[in-house]
Short mmCIF file of C-alpha atoms in Angstrom, two decimals:
data_model
loop_
_atom_site.label_atom_id
_atom_site.label_comp_id
_atom_site.label_asym_id
_atom_site.label_seq_id
_atom_site.Cartn_x
_atom_site.Cartn_y
_atom_site.Cartn_z
CA MET A 21 237.61 199.18 -30.31
CA ASN A 22 238.38 195.54 -29.47
CA GLU A 23 240.28 195.19 -32.74
CA ILE A 24 242.30 198.34 -32.02
CA LEU A 25 243.14 197.14 -28.51
CA GLU A 26 244.16 193.73 -29.85
CA ALA A 27 246.41 195.40 -32.43
CA PHE A 28 247.88 197.65 -29.72
CA PHE A 29 248.83 194.64 -27.59
CA VAL A 30 250.35 192.93 -30.65
CA VAL A 31 252.53 195.94 -31.49
CA PHE A 32 253.68 196.56 -27.94
CA SER A 33 254.52 192.98 -27.07
CA LEU A 34 258.17 192.50 -26.13
CA GLU A 35 259.03 190.59 -29.31
CA THR A 36 257.37 193.05 -31.70
CA VAL A 37 258.76 196.17 -30.02
CA SER A 38 262.22 194.61 -30.11
CA MET A 39 261.89 193.88 -33.83
CA ILE A 40 260.65 197.41 -34.62
CA LEU A 41 263.58 198.88 -32.69
CA LEU A 42 265.97 196.52 -34.47
CA GLY A 43 264.47 197.48 -37.83
CA VAL A 44 264.77 201.21 -37.15
CA LEU A 45 268.35 200.79 -35.92
CA ALA A 46 269.33 198.69 -38.94
CA GLY A 47 267.56 201.16 -41.23
CA ILE A 48 269.41 204.18 -39.85
CA ILE A 49 272.76 202.40 -40.19
CA ILE A 50 271.97 201.29 -43.75
CA GLY A 51 270.77 204.77 -44.68
CA ALA A 52 273.88 206.38 -43.18
CA LEU A 53 276.20 204.24 -45.31
CA PRO A 54 276.62 205.85 -48.74
CA GLY A 55 275.87 203.38 -51.50
CA LEU A 56 273.33 201.38 -49.51
CA THR A 57 269.72 202.19 -50.37
CA VAL A 58 266.39 201.85 -48.59
CA ASN A 59 265.33 199.13 -51.03
CA MET A 60 268.57 197.26 -50.48
CA GLY A 61 268.12 197.24 -46.70
CA ILE A 62 264.55 195.98 -46.89
CA ALA A 63 265.48 193.34 -49.46
CA LEU A 64 268.35 192.09 -47.27
CA LEU A 65 266.06 191.63 -44.26
CA LEU A 66 263.03 190.34 -46.19
CA PRO A 67 263.98 186.62 -45.88
CA LEU A 68 264.17 187.13 -42.12
CA THR A 69 260.39 187.65 -42.02
CA TYR A 70 259.91 183.94 -42.77
CA SER A 71 260.97 183.13 -39.22
CA PHE A 72 258.25 185.28 -37.61
CA GLN A 73 254.59 184.51 -37.13
CA GLY A 74 251.97 187.19 -37.61
CA MET A 75 252.82 190.82 -38.28
CA THR A 76 256.19 191.00 -36.52
CA GLY A 77 258.21 190.52 -39.72
CA ILE A 78 256.23 193.16 -41.61
CA LEU A 79 256.69 195.68 -38.79
CA LEU A 80 260.43 194.92 -38.82
CA LEU A 81 260.56 195.95 -42.49
CA LEU A 82 258.49 199.08 -41.84
CA GLY A 83 261.01 200.02 -39.15
CA VAL A 84 263.82 199.59 -41.69
CA TYR A 85 261.85 201.71 -44.19
CA CYS A 86 261.39 204.61 -41.77
CA GLY A 87 264.92 204.44 -40.36
CA ALA A 88 266.76 204.19 -43.69
CA VAL A 89 265.07 207.22 -45.27
CA TYR A 90 266.11 209.29 -42.24
CA GLY A 91 269.59 207.77 -41.97
CA GLY A 92 270.61 209.13 -45.37
CA SER A 93 270.51 212.67 -44.00
CA ILE A 94 273.41 211.99 -41.59
CA THR A 95 276.05 211.64 -44.29
CA ALA A 96 274.30 214.23 -46.46
CA ILE A 97 274.82 216.84 -43.75
CA LEU A 98 278.22 215.77 -42.40
CA ILE A 99 280.19 214.88 -45.56
CA SER A 100 278.02 216.15 -48.42
CA THR A 101 277.29 212.57 -49.50
CA PRO A 102 273.63 211.52 -49.39
CA GLY A 103 273.29 208.08 -47.87
CA THR A 104 270.14 207.46 -49.93
CA PRO A 105 268.75 209.16 -53.05
CA ALA A 106 265.96 210.67 -50.93
CA SER A 107 268.58 212.71 -49.04
CA ALA A 108 270.15 214.29 -52.13
CA ALA A 109 268.25 217.56 -51.63
CA THR A 110 269.34 217.71 -47.96
CA VAL A 111 272.94 218.21 -49.08
CA LEU A 112 272.12 221.60 -50.59
CA ASP A 113 271.70 223.31 -47.21
CA GLY A 114 272.70 220.64 -44.70
CA TYR A 115 276.36 220.56 -45.68
CA PRO A 116 276.73 224.40 -45.76
CA MET A 117 275.33 224.45 -42.21
CA ALA A 118 277.89 221.82 -41.16
CA LYS A 119 280.72 223.87 -42.68
CA LYS A 120 279.54 226.86 -40.62
CA GLY A 121 279.84 224.77 -37.44
CA GLU A 122 276.08 224.05 -37.20
CA ALA A 123 276.16 220.32 -37.96
CA GLY A 124 274.28 219.51 -34.74
CA ARG A 125 271.59 222.07 -35.53
CA ALA A 126 271.16 220.68 -39.05
CA LEU A 127 270.97 217.09 -37.80
CA GLY A 128 268.44 218.10 -35.14
CA LEU A 129 266.20 219.80 -37.71
CA SER A 130 266.45 216.83 -40.08
CA THR A 131 265.60 214.37 -37.29
CA MET A 132 262.62 216.43 -36.17
CA GLY A 133 261.47 216.84 -39.77
CA SER A 134 261.81 213.12 -40.48
CA MET A 135 259.72 212.18 -37.45
CA PHE A 136 257.13 214.89 -38.20
CA GLY A 137 256.77 213.80 -41.83
CA GLY A 138 256.47 210.13 -40.90
CA LEU A 139 253.80 210.74 -38.26
CA PHE A 140 251.89 213.11 -40.57
CA SER A 141 251.76 210.51 -43.35
CA THR A 142 250.69 207.79 -40.91
CA VAL A 143 247.74 209.92 -39.80
CA ALA A 144 246.87 210.42 -43.48
CA LEU A 145 247.11 206.64 -44.03
CA VAL A 146 244.72 205.97 -41.14
CA LEU A 147 242.20 208.50 -42.48
CA ILE A 148 242.45 207.87 -46.22
CA ALA A 149 243.05 204.12 -46.58
CA PRO A 150 239.77 202.87 -45.04
CA MET A 151 237.73 205.28 -47.17
CA LEU A 152 239.57 204.29 -50.33
CA ALA A 153 239.11 200.62 -49.44
CA GLN A 154 235.34 201.12 -49.18
CA VAL A 155 235.31 202.54 -52.70
CA ALA A 156 237.51 199.72 -53.99
CA THR A 157 235.18 197.02 -52.62
CA GLY A 158 232.76 197.92 -55.42
CA PHE A 159 235.33 197.11 -58.10
CA SER A 160 234.28 194.54 -60.72
CA ALA A 161 236.33 192.80 -63.42
CA ALA A 162 236.34 195.93 -65.58
CA GLU A 163 237.78 198.11 -62.80
CA TYR A 164 240.44 195.54 -61.94
CA PHE A 165 241.44 195.29 -65.59
CA ALA A 166 241.74 199.09 -65.74
CA LEU A 167 243.78 198.99 -62.53
CA ALA A 168 246.14 196.42 -64.06
CA ILE A 169 246.60 198.59 -67.15
CA PHE A 170 247.23 201.57 -64.88
CA GLY A 171 249.89 199.58 -63.00
CA ILE A 172 251.65 198.71 -66.25
CA SER A 173 251.42 202.32 -67.48
CA ILE A 174 253.40 203.42 -64.42
CA ILE A 175 256.46 202.09 -66.26
CA THR A 176 256.46 205.25 -68.37
CA SER A 177 256.49 207.54 -65.33
CA VAL A 178 259.50 205.83 -63.73
CA SER A 179 261.46 205.51 -66.98
CA SER A 180 261.76 209.16 -67.93
CA GLN A 181 265.41 208.78 -68.93
CA SER A 182 264.73 205.88 -71.29
CA ILE A 183 261.17 204.81 -72.08
CA ILE A 184 262.47 202.01 -74.31
CA LYS A 185 264.46 200.47 -71.44
CA GLY A 186 261.45 200.79 -69.15
CA LEU A 187 259.14 199.05 -71.62
CA MET A 188 261.72 196.32 -72.22
CA GLY A 189 262.01 195.78 -68.46
CA GLY A 190 258.23 195.64 -68.12
CA GLY A 191 258.02 193.13 -70.97
CA ILE A 192 260.68 190.93 -69.35
CA GLY A 193 258.79 191.10 -66.06
CA LEU A 194 255.52 190.05 -67.69
CA ALA A 195 257.31 187.20 -69.47
CA ILE A 196 258.87 185.96 -66.21
CA ALA A 197 255.41 186.07 -64.56
CA THR A 198 254.08 183.56 -67.10
CA VAL A 199 256.51 180.84 -66.00
CA GLY A 200 254.89 178.08 -63.93
CA LEU A 201 251.41 176.60 -63.63
CA ASP A 202 248.58 178.48 -65.35
CA PRO A 203 246.24 179.73 -62.58
CA MET A 204 243.15 179.03 -64.72
CA THR A 205 243.94 175.67 -66.39
CA SER A 206 246.85 174.39 -64.24
CA GLY A 207 248.75 173.76 -67.45
CA MET A 208 252.55 174.02 -67.34
CA ARG A 209 254.05 177.05 -69.09
CA PHE A 210 257.75 177.42 -69.93
CA THR A 211 258.80 174.97 -67.20
CA PHE A 212 261.13 172.93 -69.47
CA ASP A 213 260.40 169.82 -67.34
CA SER A 214 261.93 171.56 -64.30
CA VAL A 215 260.30 170.93 -60.94
CA TYR A 216 261.65 174.28 -59.68
CA LEU A 217 260.03 176.25 -62.51
CA MET A 218 256.62 174.66 -61.90
CA GLY A 219 256.19 177.10 -59.03
CA GLY A 220 257.33 180.03 -61.16
CA ILE A 221 260.40 182.19 -60.67
CA SER A 222 260.68 182.84 -56.94
CA PHE A 223 259.77 186.44 -56.14
CA ILE A 224 262.00 187.03 -53.11
CA PRO A 225 265.39 186.01 -54.63
CA VAL A 226 264.72 188.25 -57.64
CA LEU A 227 264.05 191.21 -55.33
CA VAL A 228 267.14 190.53 -53.22
CA GLY A 229 269.25 190.25 -56.37
CA LEU A 230 267.93 193.38 -58.09
CA PHE A 231 267.95 195.66 -55.06
CA ALA A 232 270.69 194.31 -52.78
CA PHE A 233 273.17 192.11 -54.66
CA SER A 234 273.44 194.55 -57.59
CA GLN A 235 274.12 197.45 -55.21
CA GLY A 236 276.78 195.39 -53.46
CA LEU A 237 278.47 194.75 -56.80
CA LEU A 238 278.18 198.44 -57.66
CA SER A 239 279.78 199.41 -54.33
CA PHE A 240 282.60 196.93 -54.99
CA GLU A 241 283.16 198.53 -58.41
CA GLU A 242 283.18 202.06 -56.93
CA ASN A 243 285.60 201.02 -54.18
CA PHE A 244 287.97 199.53 -56.76
CA ARG A 245 287.77 202.69 -58.89
CA GLU A 246 288.51 204.93 -55.88
CA LYS A 247 291.60 202.89 -55.02
CA GLN A 248 292.80 203.06 -58.61
CA THR A 249 292.39 206.84 -58.86
CA GLY A 250 293.35 207.59 -55.24
CA GLN A 251 290.42 210.00 -54.89
CA VAL A 252 289.16 208.81 -51.51
CA GLN A 253 288.32 211.86 -49.41
CA ILE A 254 287.14 211.80 -45.80
CA ILE A 255 285.68 214.90 -44.15
CA LYS A 256 284.78 215.13 -40.49
CA ALA A 257 282.33 217.59 -38.96
CA ALA A 258 281.90 218.38 -35.28
CA ILE A 259 278.45 217.78 -33.75
CA SER A 260 277.42 220.11 -30.95
CA ARG A 261 273.81 220.93 -29.93
CA ILE A 262 271.31 218.60 -31.59
CA LEU A 263 267.92 219.54 -30.11
CA PRO A 264 266.23 222.30 -32.17
CA THR A 265 265.50 225.50 -30.28
CA TRP A 266 261.95 226.79 -29.90
CA LEU A 267 262.71 229.62 -32.34
CA ASP A 268 263.95 227.13 -34.95
CA PHE A 269 260.88 224.94 -34.48
CA LYS A 270 258.48 227.89 -34.89
CA ARG A 271 260.33 228.98 -37.99
CA VAL A 272 260.24 225.59 -39.73
CA LEU A 273 256.80 224.37 -38.56
CA PRO A 274 254.96 225.69 -41.67
CA THR A 275 257.65 224.03 -43.79
CA TYR A 276 257.15 220.73 -41.94
CA LEU A 277 253.39 220.85 -42.56
CA ARG A 278 253.67 221.81 -46.23
CA SER A 279 256.43 219.33 -47.01
CA SER A 280 254.69 216.50 -45.17
CA ALA A 281 251.52 217.07 -47.20
CA ILE A 282 253.57 217.09 -50.42
CA GLY A 283 255.43 213.91 -49.47
CA THR A 284 252.24 212.06 -48.49
CA THR A 285 250.55 212.99 -51.76
CA ILE A 286 253.55 212.01 -53.88
CA GLY A 287 253.96 208.75 -51.96
CA ALA A 288 250.36 207.80 -52.75
CA ILE A 289 251.09 208.09 -56.49
CA PRO A 290 252.48 204.72 -57.64
CA GLY A 291 255.88 204.88 -59.29
CA THR A 292 257.22 207.86 -57.36
CA GLY A 293 259.45 207.90 -54.29
CA GLY A 294 261.29 209.85 -51.62
CA ASP A 295 263.81 211.40 -54.02
CA ILE A 296 261.05 213.08 -56.04
CA ALA A 297 259.21 214.18 -52.89
CA SER A 298 262.33 215.68 -51.30
CA PHE A 299 263.19 217.86 -54.30
CA ILE A 300 259.61 219.07 -54.79
CA ALA A 301 259.34 219.85 -51.06
CA TYR A 302 262.66 221.73 -51.21
CA ASN A 303 261.52 223.74 -54.22
CA GLU A 304 258.20 224.67 -52.57
CA ALA A 305 259.95 225.63 -49.33
CA LYS A 306 262.18 228.02 -51.26
CA ARG A 307 259.21 229.44 -53.17
CA TRP A 308 257.24 230.13 -49.97
CA SER A 309 260.21 231.29 -47.89
CA LYS A 310 260.58 234.90 -46.70
CA HIS A 311 264.34 234.46 -47.09
CA PRO A 312 264.88 232.56 -50.37
CA GLU A 313 268.37 234.02 -50.65
CA GLU A 314 269.48 231.81 -47.71
CA PHE A 315 268.79 228.60 -49.64
CA GLY A 316 271.98 226.90 -50.73
CA HIS A 317 273.94 228.66 -47.96
CA GLY A 318 272.59 226.87 -44.87
CA SER A 319 268.85 227.61 -44.59
CA PRO A 320 267.00 225.75 -41.78
CA GLU A 321 263.99 225.38 -44.10
CA GLY A 322 266.30 223.91 -46.74
CA VAL A 323 267.19 221.08 -44.38
CA SER A 324 263.71 220.60 -42.93
CA ALA A 325 261.72 220.50 -46.16
CA PRO A 326 263.37 217.57 -47.98
CA GLU A 327 263.54 215.43 -44.84
CA ALA A 328 259.87 215.95 -43.95
CA GLY A 329 258.86 215.38 -47.56
CA ALA A 330 260.95 212.22 -48.06
CA ASN A 331 259.84 210.58 -44.80
CA ALA A 332 256.18 211.41 -45.43
CA VAL A 333 256.35 209.14 -48.47
CA SER A 334 256.34 206.04 -46.23
CA GLY A 335 252.73 206.43 -45.08
CA GLY A 336 251.57 207.73 -48.46
CA ALA A 337 253.08 204.78 -50.33
CA MET A 338 251.22 202.35 -48.06
CA VAL A 339 247.84 203.76 -49.16
CA PRO A 340 247.75 202.24 -52.69
CA LEU A 341 249.60 199.14 -51.45
CA MET A 342 247.04 198.26 -48.79
CA THR A 343 243.89 199.40 -50.59
CA LEU A 344 244.60 198.48 -54.22
CA GLY A 345 247.54 196.08 -54.02
CA ILE A 346 249.73 198.51 -55.99
CA PRO A 347 253.03 199.50 -54.30
CA GLY A 348 253.68 203.22 -54.13
CA ASP A 349 257.45 202.84 -54.54
CA GLY A 350 260.23 200.27 -54.68
CA ALA A 351 260.35 199.81 -50.91
CA THR A 352 256.65 198.98 -50.61
CA ALA A 353 257.01 196.63 -53.59
CA ILE A 354 259.47 194.60 -51.52
CA ILE A 355 257.31 194.87 -48.38
CA MET A 356 254.48 193.40 -50.48
CA GLY A 357 256.53 190.20 -50.49
CA ALA A 358 256.31 190.07 -46.69
CA PHE A 359 252.51 190.31 -46.89
CA MET A 360 252.55 187.41 -49.37
CA VAL A 361 254.66 185.35 -46.96
CA GLN A 362 252.00 185.82 -44.25
CA GLY A 363 249.21 184.90 -46.68
CA LEU A 364 247.64 188.37 -46.60
CA ALA A 365 246.00 189.41 -49.87
CA LEU A 366 246.48 193.13 -50.36
CA GLY A 367 243.44 195.05 -51.58
CA PRO A 368 240.09 196.28 -50.24
CA GLN A 369 239.26 192.89 -48.71
CA LEU A 370 242.24 193.26 -46.38
CA PHE A 371 240.28 195.85 -44.38
CA THR A 372 237.20 193.64 -43.99
CA ASP A 373 238.88 190.23 -43.58
CA HIS A 374 241.88 191.26 -41.47
CA PRO A 375 240.98 194.38 -39.42
CA VAL A 376 243.39 193.50 -36.60
CA GLU A 377 246.31 193.24 -39.02
CA VAL A 378 245.37 196.58 -40.63
CA ASN A 379 245.27 198.32 -37.25
CA THR A 380 248.56 196.65 -36.36
CA ILE A 381 250.15 198.28 -39.44
CA PHE A 382 248.73 201.68 -38.45
CA ILE A 383 249.94 201.50 -34.84
CA GLY A 384 253.25 199.94 -35.88
CA LEU A 385 254.00 202.81 -38.26
CA PHE A 386 253.31 205.32 -35.49
CA ALA A 387 255.66 203.40 -33.18
CA ALA A 388 258.40 203.10 -35.84
CA ASN A 389 258.42 206.85 -36.52
CA ILE A 390 258.46 207.74 -32.82
CA PHE A 391 261.28 205.25 -32.16
CA MET A 392 263.15 206.70 -35.14
CA GLY A 393 263.00 210.20 -33.64
CA ILE A 394 264.01 209.05 -30.17
CA MET A 395 266.93 206.95 -31.45
CA GLY A 396 267.96 209.70 -33.84
CA PHE A 397 268.40 212.23 -31.05
CA ALA A 398 269.81 209.75 -28.52
CA PHE A 399 272.44 208.11 -30.74
CA MET A 400 273.18 210.76 -33.35
CA ARG A 401 276.89 210.98 -32.55
CA LEU A 402 277.14 207.18 -32.60
CA PHE A 403 275.37 206.89 -35.96
CA ALA A 404 277.78 209.42 -37.42
CA LYS A 405 280.64 206.98 -36.73
CA VAL A 406 279.00 204.42 -39.05
CA MET A 407 280.65 206.31 -41.90
CA ASP A 408 284.02 204.99 -40.71
CA VAL A 409 283.16 201.42 -41.80
CA PRO A 410 285.34 200.72 -44.87
CA ARG A 411 283.68 199.42 -48.02
CA SER A 412 286.24 196.63 -48.21
CA VAL A 413 284.63 195.18 -45.06
CA LEU A 414 281.03 196.13 -45.79
CA VAL A 415 280.62 194.84 -49.36
CA PRO A 416 281.62 191.18 -48.72
CA VAL A 417 279.24 191.07 -45.76
CA ILE A 418 276.40 192.35 -47.97
CA LEU A 419 277.09 189.78 -50.69
CA VAL A 420 277.17 186.93 -48.17
CA LEU A 421 273.92 188.11 -46.55
CA CYS A 422 272.27 188.23 -49.98
CA SER A 423 273.25 184.62 -50.67
CA VAL A 424 272.15 183.40 -47.25
CA GLY A 425 268.87 185.30 -47.52
CA ALA A 426 268.06 183.89 -50.97
CA TYR A 427 268.89 180.34 -49.85
CA SER A 428 266.74 180.62 -46.71
CA VAL A 429 263.54 181.21 -48.73
CA ASN A 430 263.16 177.63 -50.03
CA HIS A 431 266.51 176.11 -48.93
CA SER A 432 267.42 175.84 -52.59
CA MET A 433 270.68 176.71 -54.30
CA THR A 434 268.65 177.44 -57.43
CA ASP A 435 267.24 180.48 -55.62
CA VAL A 436 270.81 181.65 -54.96
CA PHE A 437 271.64 181.38 -58.66
CA VAL A 438 268.41 183.24 -59.55
CA MET A 439 269.38 185.96 -57.06
CA MET A 440 272.86 186.28 -58.54
CA GLY A 441 271.51 186.38 -62.09
CA SER A 442 269.05 189.11 -61.10
CA GLY A 443 271.88 191.00 -59.42
CA PHE A 444 274.11 190.97 -62.48
CA PHE A 445 271.13 191.98 -64.62
CA GLY A 446 270.44 194.90 -62.27
CA LEU A 447 274.12 195.92 -62.33
CA TYR A 448 274.17 195.85 -66.15
CA HIS A 449 270.92 197.86 -66.28
CA ASP A 450 272.44 200.54 -63.99
#
């Protein structure tokens, strides 16, 4: 109980609450801007965690994670353009509702579903993670070797379009990981007499380059193509009532529960993500619905299911990250970097050696999801105006932030060049 109380006071200190609110706000804005992804937002703000002591920086990123997944539904409903891949399924019924003059109703259902899914998955994290950690404490060298092989095998599950590309990417990643001092013998490997390479390729600049800089370059390319073809189209939708009625809530509650369970389960499987969870949740909602003919024409369940499913991934993805040290998706892979910055070793020992920090994560996730719901309802009309920001202004800001963030890690221009190289590699891979 003392550890829980200590974690509670950490989370609800003025500085930490402010950072969670800032993270949620930034996440919603990033999610609402088409072309910016959840991973990109977290990668952009990751270097900022260096300036915070304790868990404040990690909770900032968790706020971004929760906010960005929800923020994608705003543009998905209003202009039929998902802000994030996880909101792609929301377009199917959200936009038809907006065209019928029910944009506020659709946004209200998506906001409620996002908060419900996030809180559901956090409860699951609190219940499942400690039990799984107890099992994992009995792991020996053989189990850890099997776990490493399992982590590498995930490449096949996330490379369904091209297994060859996935295996090549995995091989490149393993090769990059060998650069630096050998952890067993302290011998130098592939350093080429470079002092920088003695510490290995810096993890944070590579993440910022792959997830943020490459997306900025891609947005620049898309903006140039739109200007060349003249196919820029802007659609506005009026927002009226945003709070769901009691009848709507009763109707979609079973969908919230089912979709949240699906999203939490999928999130706990490494290599998956919110986009997979949202489509599976949508499909199951249609299969269980008493009115399947409404789907695709503005069904409330069609909006609620993908949002609850996608946002439930956040808590589910933290389960393998915290207990086994394996990120559940790309976002938690970047958040893992923040744990490394604070010197926290992810795995079963985290629960025995750092119980206050573990409880801080649990309470912080609850707070982030509640703040997301409150801010979603309070500032929904304001967030909708984020779509008016032109790409010609947004993209240069993103590229500058990427460079500043990479430099701030070690105050080295080499990190900036590594970030840029990773970005161009990510752009070419896309």
